[in-house]
Tab-separated table of N, CA and C in Angstrom:
chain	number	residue	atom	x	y	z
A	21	UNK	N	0.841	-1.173	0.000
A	21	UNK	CA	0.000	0.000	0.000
A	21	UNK	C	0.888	1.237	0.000
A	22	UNK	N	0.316	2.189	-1.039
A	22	UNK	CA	1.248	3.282	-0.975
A	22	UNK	C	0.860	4.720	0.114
A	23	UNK	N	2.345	4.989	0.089
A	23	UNK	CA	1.870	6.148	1.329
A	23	UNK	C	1.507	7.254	0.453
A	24	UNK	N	0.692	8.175	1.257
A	24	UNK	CA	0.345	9.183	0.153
A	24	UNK	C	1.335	10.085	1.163
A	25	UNK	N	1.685	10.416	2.344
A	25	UNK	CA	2.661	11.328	2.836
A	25	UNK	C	3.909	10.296	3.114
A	26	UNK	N	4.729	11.498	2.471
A	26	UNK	CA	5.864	11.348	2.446
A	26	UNK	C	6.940	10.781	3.585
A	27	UNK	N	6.308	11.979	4.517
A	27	UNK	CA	6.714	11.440	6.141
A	27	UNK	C	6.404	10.670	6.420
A	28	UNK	N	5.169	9.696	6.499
A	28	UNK	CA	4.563	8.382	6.782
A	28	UNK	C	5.620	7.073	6.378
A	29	UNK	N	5.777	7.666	4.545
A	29	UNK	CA	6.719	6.477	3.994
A	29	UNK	C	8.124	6.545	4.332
A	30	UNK	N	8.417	7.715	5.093
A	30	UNK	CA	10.180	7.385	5.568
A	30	UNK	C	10.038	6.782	6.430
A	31	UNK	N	9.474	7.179	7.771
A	31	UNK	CA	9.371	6.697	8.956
A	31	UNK	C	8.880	5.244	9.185
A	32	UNK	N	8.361	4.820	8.136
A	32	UNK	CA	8.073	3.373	7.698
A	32	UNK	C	9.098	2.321	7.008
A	33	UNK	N	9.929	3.088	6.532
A	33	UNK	CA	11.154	2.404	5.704
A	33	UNK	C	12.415	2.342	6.907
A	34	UNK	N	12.274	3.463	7.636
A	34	UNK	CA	13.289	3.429	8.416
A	34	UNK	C	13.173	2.629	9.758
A	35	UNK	N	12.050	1.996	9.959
A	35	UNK	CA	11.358	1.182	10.969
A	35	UNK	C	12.018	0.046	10.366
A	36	UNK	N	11.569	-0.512	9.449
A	36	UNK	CA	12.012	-1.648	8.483
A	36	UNK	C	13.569	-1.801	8.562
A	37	UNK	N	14.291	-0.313	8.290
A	37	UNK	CA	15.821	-0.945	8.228
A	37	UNK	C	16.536	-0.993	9.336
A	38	UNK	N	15.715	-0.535	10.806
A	38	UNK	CA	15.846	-1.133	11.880
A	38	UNK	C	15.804	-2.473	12.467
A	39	UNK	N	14.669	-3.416	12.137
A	39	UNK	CA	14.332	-4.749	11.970
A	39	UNK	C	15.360	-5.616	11.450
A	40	UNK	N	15.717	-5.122	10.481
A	40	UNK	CA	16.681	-5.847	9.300
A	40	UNK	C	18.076	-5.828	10.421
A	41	UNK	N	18.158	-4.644	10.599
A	41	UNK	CA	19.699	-4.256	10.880
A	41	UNK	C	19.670	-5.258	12.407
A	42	UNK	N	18.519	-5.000	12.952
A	42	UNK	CA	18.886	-6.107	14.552
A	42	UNK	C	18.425	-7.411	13.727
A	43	UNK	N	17.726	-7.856	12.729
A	43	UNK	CA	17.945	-9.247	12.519
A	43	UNK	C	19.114	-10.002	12.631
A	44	UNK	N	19.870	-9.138	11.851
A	44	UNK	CA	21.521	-8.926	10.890
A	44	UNK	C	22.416	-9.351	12.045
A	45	UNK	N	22.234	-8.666	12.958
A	45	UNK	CA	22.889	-8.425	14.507
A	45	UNK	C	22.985	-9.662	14.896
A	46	UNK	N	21.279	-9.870	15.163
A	46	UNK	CA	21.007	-11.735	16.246
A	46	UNK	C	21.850	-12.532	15.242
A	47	UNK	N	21.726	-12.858	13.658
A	47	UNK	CA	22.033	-14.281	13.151
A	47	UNK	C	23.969	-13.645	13.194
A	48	UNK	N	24.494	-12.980	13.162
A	48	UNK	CA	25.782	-12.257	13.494
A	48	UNK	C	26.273	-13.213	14.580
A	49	UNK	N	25.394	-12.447	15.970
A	49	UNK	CA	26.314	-12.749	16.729
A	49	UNK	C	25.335	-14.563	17.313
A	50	UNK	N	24.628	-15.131	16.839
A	50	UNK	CA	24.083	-16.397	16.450
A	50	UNK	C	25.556	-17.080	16.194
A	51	UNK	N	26.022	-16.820	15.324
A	51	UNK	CA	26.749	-17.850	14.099
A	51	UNK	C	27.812	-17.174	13.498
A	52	UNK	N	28.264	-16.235	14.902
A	52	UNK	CA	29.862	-16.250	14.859
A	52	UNK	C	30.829	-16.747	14.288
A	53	UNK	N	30.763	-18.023	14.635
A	53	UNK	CA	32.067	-19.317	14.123
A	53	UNK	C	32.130	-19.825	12.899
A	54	UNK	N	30.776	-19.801	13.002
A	54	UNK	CA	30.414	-20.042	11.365
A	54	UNK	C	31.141	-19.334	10.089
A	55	UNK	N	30.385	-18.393	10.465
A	55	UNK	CA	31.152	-16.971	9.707
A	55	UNK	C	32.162	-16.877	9.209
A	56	UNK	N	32.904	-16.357	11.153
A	56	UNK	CA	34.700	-16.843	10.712
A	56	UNK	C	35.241	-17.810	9.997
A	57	UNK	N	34.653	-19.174	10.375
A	57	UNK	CA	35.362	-20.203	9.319
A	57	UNK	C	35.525	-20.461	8.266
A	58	UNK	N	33.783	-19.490	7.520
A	58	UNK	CA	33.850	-19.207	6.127
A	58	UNK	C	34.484	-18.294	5.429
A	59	UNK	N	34.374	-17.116	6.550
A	59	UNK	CA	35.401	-16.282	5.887
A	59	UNK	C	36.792	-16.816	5.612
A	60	UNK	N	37.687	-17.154	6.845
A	60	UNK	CA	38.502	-17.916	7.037
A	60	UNK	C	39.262	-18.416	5.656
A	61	UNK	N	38.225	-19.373	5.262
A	61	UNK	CA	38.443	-20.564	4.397
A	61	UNK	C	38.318	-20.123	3.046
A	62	UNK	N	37.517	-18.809	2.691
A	62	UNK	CA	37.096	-18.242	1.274
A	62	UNK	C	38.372	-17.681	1.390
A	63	UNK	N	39.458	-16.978	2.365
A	63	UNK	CA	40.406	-16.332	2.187
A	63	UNK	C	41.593	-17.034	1.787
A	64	UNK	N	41.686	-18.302	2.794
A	64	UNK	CA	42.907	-19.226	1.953
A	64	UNK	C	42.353	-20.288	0.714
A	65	UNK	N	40.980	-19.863	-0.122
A	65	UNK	CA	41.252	-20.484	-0.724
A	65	UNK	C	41.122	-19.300	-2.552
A	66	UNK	N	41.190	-18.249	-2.305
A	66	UNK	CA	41.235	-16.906	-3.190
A	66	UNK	C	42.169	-15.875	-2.543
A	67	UNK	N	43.667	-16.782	-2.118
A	67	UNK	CA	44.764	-16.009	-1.570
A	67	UNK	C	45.745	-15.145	-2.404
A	68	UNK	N	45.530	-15.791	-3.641
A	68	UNK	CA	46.541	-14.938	-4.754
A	68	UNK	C	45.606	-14.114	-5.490
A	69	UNK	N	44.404	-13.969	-5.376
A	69	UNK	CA	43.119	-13.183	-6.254
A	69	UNK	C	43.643	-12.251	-5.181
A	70	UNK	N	43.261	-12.362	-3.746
A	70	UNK	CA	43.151	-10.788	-3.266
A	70	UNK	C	44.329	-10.304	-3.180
A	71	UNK	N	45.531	-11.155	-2.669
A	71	UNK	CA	46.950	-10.448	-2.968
A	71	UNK	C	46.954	-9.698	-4.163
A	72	UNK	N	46.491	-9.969	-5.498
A	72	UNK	CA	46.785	-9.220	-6.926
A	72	UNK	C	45.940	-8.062	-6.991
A	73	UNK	N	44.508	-8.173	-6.328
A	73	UNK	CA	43.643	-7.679	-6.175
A	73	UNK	C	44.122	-6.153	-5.169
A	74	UNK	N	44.519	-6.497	-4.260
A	74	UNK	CA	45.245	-5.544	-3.054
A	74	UNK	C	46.343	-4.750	-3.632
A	75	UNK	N	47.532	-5.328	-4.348
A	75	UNK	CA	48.666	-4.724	-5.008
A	75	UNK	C	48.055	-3.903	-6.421
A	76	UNK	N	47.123	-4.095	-6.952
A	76	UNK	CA	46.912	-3.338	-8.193
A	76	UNK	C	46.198	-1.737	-7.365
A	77	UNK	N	44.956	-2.523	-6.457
A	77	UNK	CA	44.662	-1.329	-5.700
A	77	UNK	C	45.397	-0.116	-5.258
A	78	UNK	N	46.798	-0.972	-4.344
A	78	UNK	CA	47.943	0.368	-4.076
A	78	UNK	C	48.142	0.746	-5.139
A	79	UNK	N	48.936	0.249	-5.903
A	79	UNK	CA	49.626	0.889	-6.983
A	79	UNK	C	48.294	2.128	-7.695
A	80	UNK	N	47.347	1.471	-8.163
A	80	UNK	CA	46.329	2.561	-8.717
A	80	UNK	C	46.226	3.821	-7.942
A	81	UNK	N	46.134	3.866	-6.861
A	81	UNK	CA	45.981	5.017	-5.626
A	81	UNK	C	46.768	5.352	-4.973
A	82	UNK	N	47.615	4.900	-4.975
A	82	UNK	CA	49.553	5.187	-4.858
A	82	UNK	C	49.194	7.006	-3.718
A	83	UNK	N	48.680	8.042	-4.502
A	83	UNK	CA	48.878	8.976	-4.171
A	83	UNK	C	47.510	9.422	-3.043
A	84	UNK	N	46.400	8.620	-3.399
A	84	UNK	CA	45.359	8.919	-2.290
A	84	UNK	C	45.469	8.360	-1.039
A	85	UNK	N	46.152	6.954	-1.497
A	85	UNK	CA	46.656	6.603	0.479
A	85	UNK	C	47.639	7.447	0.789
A	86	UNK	N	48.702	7.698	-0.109
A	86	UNK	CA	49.541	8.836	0.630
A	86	UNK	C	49.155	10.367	0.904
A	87	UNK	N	48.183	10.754	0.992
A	87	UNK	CA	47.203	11.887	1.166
A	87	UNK	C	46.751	11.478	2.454
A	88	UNK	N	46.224	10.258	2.412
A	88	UNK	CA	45.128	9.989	3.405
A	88	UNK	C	45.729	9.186	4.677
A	89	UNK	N	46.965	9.034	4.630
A	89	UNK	CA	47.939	8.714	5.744
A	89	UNK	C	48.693	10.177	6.662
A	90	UNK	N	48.407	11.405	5.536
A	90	UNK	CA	48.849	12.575	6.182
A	90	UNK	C	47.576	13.059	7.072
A	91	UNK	N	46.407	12.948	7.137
A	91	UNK	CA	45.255	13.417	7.568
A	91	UNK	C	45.397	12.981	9.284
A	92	UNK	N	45.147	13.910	9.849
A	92	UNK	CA	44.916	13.874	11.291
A	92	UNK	C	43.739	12.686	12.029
A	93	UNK	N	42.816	11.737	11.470
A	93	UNK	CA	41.862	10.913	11.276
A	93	UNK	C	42.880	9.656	11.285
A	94	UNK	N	43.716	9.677	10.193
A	94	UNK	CA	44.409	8.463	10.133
A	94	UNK	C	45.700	8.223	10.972
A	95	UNK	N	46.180	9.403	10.960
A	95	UNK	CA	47.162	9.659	12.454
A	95	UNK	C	46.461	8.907	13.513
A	96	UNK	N	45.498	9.506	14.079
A	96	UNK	CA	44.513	9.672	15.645
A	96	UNK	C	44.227	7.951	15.314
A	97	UNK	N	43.733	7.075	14.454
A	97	UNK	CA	43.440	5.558	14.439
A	97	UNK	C	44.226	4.716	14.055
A	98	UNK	N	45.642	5.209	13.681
A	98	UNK	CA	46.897	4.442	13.893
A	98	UNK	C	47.304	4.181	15.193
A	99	UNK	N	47.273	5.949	15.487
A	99	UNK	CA	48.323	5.406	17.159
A	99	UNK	C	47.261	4.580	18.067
A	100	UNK	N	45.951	4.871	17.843
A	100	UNK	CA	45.632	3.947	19.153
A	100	UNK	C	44.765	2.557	18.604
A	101	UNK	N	45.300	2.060	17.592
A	101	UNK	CA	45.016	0.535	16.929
A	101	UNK	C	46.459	0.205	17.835
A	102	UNK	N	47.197	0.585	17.237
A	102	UNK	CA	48.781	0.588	18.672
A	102	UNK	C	49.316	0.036	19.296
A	103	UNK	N	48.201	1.209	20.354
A	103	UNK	CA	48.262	1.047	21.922
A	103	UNK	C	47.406	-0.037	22.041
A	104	UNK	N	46.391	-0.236	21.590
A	104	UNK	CA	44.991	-1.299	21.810
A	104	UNK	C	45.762	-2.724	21.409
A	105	UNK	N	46.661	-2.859	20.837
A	105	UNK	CA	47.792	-3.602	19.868
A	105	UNK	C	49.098	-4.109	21.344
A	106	UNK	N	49.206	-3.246	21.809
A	106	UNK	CA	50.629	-3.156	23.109
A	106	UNK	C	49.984	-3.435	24.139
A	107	UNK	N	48.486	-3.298	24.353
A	107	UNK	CA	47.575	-4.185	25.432
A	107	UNK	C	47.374	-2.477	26.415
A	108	UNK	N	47.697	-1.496	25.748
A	108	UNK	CA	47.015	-0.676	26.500
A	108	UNK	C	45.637	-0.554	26.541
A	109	UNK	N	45.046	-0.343	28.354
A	109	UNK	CA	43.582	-0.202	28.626
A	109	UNK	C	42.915	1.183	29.450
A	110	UNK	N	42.448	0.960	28.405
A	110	UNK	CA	41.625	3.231	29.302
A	110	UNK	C	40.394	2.952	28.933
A	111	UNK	N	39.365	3.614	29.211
A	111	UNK	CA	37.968	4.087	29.514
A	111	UNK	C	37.616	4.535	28.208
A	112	UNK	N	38.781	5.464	27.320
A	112	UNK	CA	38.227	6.355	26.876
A	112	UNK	C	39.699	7.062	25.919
A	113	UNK	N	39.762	6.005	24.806
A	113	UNK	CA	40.748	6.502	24.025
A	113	UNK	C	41.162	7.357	23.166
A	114	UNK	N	40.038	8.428	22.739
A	114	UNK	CA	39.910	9.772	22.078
A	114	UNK	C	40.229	10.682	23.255
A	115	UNK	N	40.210	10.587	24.379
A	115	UNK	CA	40.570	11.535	25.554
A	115	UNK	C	42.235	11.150	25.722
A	116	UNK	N	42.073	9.957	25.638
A	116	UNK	CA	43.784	9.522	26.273
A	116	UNK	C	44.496	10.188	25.176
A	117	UNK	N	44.442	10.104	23.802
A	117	UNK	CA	44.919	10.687	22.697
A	117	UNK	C	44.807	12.345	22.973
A	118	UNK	N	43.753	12.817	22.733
A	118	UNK	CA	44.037	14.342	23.041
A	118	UNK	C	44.638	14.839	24.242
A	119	UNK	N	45.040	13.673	25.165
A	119	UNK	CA	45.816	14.169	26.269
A	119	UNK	C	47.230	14.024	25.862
A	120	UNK	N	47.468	12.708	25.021
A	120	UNK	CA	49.139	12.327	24.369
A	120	UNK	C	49.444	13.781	23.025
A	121	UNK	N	48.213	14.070	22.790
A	121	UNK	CA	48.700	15.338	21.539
A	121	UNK	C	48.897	17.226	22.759
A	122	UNK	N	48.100	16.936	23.571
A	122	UNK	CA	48.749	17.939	24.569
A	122	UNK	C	49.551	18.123	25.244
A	123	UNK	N	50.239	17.087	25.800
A	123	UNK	CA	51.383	17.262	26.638
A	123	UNK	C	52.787	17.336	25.601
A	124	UNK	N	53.101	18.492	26.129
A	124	UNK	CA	54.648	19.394	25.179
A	124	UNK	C	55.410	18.658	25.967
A	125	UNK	N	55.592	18.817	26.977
A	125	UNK	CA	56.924	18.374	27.676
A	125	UNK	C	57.144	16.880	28.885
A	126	UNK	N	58.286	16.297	28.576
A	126	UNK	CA	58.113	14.883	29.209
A	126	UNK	C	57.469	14.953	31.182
A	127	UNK	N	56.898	14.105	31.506
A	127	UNK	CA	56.824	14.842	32.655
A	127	UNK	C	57.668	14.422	33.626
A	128	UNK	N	58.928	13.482	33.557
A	128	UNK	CA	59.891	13.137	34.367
A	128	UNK	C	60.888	14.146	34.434
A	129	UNK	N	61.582	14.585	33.415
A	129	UNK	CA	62.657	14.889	32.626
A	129	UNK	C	62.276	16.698	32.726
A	130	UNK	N	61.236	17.083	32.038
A	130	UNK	CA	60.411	17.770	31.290
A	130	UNK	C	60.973	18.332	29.826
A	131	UNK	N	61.691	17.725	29.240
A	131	UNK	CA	62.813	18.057	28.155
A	131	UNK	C	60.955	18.237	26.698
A	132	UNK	N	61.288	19.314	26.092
A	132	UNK	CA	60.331	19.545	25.452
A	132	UNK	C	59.795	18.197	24.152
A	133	UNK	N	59.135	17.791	24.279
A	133	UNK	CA	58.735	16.607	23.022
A	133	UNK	C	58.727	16.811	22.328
A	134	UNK	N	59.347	15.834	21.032
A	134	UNK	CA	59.122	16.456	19.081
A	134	UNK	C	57.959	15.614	18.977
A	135	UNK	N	57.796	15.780	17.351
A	135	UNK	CA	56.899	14.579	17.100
A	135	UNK	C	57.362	13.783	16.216
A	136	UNK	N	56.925	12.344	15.737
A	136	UNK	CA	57.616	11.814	14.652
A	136	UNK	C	57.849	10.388	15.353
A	137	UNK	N	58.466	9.677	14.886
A	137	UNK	CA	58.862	8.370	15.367
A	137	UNK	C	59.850	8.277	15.455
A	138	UNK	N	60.906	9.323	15.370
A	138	UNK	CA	62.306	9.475	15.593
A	138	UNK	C	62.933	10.529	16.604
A	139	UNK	N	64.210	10.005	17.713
A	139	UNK	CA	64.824	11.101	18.404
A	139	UNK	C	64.675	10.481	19.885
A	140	UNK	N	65.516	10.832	20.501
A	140	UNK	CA	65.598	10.686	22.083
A	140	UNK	C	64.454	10.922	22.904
A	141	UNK	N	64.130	12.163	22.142
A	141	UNK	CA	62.685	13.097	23.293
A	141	UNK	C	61.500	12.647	22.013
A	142	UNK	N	61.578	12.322	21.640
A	142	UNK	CA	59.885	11.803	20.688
A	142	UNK	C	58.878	11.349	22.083
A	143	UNK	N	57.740	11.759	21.641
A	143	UNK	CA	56.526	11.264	23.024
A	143	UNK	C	56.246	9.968	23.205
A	144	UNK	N	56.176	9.434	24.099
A	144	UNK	CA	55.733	8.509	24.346
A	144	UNK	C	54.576	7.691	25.186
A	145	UNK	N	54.210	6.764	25.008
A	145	UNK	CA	52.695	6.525	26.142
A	145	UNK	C	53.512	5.685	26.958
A	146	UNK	N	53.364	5.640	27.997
A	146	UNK	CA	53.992	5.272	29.272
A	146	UNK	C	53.550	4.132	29.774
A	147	UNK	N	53.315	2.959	29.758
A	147	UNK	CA	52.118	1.944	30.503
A	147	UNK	C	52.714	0.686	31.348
A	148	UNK	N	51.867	0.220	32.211
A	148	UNK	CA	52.382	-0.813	32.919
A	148	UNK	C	52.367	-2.149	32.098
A	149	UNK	N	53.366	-2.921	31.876
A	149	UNK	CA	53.009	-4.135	30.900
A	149	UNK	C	52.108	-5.172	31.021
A	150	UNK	N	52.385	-5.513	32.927
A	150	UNK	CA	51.184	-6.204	33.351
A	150	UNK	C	50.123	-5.867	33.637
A	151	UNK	N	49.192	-4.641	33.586
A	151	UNK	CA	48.111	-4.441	34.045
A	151	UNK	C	47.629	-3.261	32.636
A	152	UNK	N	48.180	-3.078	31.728
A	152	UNK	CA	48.200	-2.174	30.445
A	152	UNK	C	47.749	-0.775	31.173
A	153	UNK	N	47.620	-0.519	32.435
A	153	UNK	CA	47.340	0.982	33.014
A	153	UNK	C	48.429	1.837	32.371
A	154	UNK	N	47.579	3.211	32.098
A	154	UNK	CA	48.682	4.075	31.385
A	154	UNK	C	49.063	5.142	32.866
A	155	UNK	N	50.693	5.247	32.595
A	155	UNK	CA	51.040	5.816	34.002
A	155	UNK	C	51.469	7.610	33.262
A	156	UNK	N	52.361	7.513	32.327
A	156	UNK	CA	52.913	8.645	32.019
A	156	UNK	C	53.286	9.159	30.451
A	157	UNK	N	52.766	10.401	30.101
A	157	UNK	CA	53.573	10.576	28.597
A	157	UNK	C	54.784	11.020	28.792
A	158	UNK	N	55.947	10.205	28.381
A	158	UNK	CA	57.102	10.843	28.720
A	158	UNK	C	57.685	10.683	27.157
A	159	UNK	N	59.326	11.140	27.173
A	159	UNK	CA	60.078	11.239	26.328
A	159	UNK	C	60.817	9.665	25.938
A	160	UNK	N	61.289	9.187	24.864
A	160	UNK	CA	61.732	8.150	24.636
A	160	UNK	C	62.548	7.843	25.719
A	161	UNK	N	63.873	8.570	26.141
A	161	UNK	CA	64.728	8.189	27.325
A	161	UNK	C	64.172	7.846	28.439
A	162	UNK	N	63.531	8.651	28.593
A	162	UNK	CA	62.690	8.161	29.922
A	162	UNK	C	61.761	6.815	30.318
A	163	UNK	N	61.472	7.035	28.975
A	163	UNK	CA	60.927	5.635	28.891
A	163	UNK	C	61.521	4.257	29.124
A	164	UNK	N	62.888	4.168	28.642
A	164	UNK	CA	63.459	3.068	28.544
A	164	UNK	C	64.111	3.245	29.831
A	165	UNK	N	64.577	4.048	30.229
A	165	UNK	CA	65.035	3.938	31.913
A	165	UNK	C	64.415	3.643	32.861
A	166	UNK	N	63.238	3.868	32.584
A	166	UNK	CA	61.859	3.578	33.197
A	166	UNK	C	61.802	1.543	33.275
A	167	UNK	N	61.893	1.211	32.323
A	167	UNK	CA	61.358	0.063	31.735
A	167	UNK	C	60.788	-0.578	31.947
């Protein structure tokens, strides 16, 4: 049946792609394993399709990933894939980040921080190994004296 208002027929479609989307959800998280294994298994068995598939991609866009690796977005979800990577654990990792892009100076030392992945004083996230609590942003030296 057709809607004759407009508003009627969004708010009706968008009901619908609610339904769908938690169907999507339950058989998701239903049949988890499943999934994975298929994915899994479609991947080692079309391993040189997506390798060729992946390398033509770079090469074609060569210059838009290198654009899009300078962007402050891809910065901010590198470093803390990372930390999430090194077993660091916080509440709240867009805060912990704008706290690692604010602090200028180490806070042991206080020797002023560069940025970059290179140099003695480059910043660093500070964390306990066994408990991934973050203690301090300090400077590379400090860090390793720290250890």
């Amino acid at each position: 049946m057709p809607y004759k208002n407009p508003e009627d027929r969004k708010a009706y479609l968008q009901k619908n792609r609610e339904k769908i989307k938690a169907k999507k959800a339950k058989y998701n998280a239903e049949h988890k394993e499943e999934i994975a294994s298929k994915d899994k298994k479609y991947r080692q068995e079309h391993k040189e399709e997506i390798k060729a598939y992946s390398t033509k991609y770079r090469e074609e866009n060569k210059e838009e990933i290198k654009a899009y690796r300078q962007t402050e977005s891809c910065k901010k979800s590198c470093r803390i894939s990372d930390w999430k990577r090194s077993g660091i654990i916080h509440h709240d990792f867009d805060e912990l980040y704008q706290m690692y892009l604010d602090t200028k100076n180490c806070d042991i030392c206080k020797v002023e921080l560069c940025e970059g992945n290179f140099g003695s004083n480059k910043r660093v996230l500070d964390h306990d190994h066994s408990t991934g609590e973050v203690r301090n942003i300090l400077c590379h030296t400090c860090n390793v004296r720290r250890g």
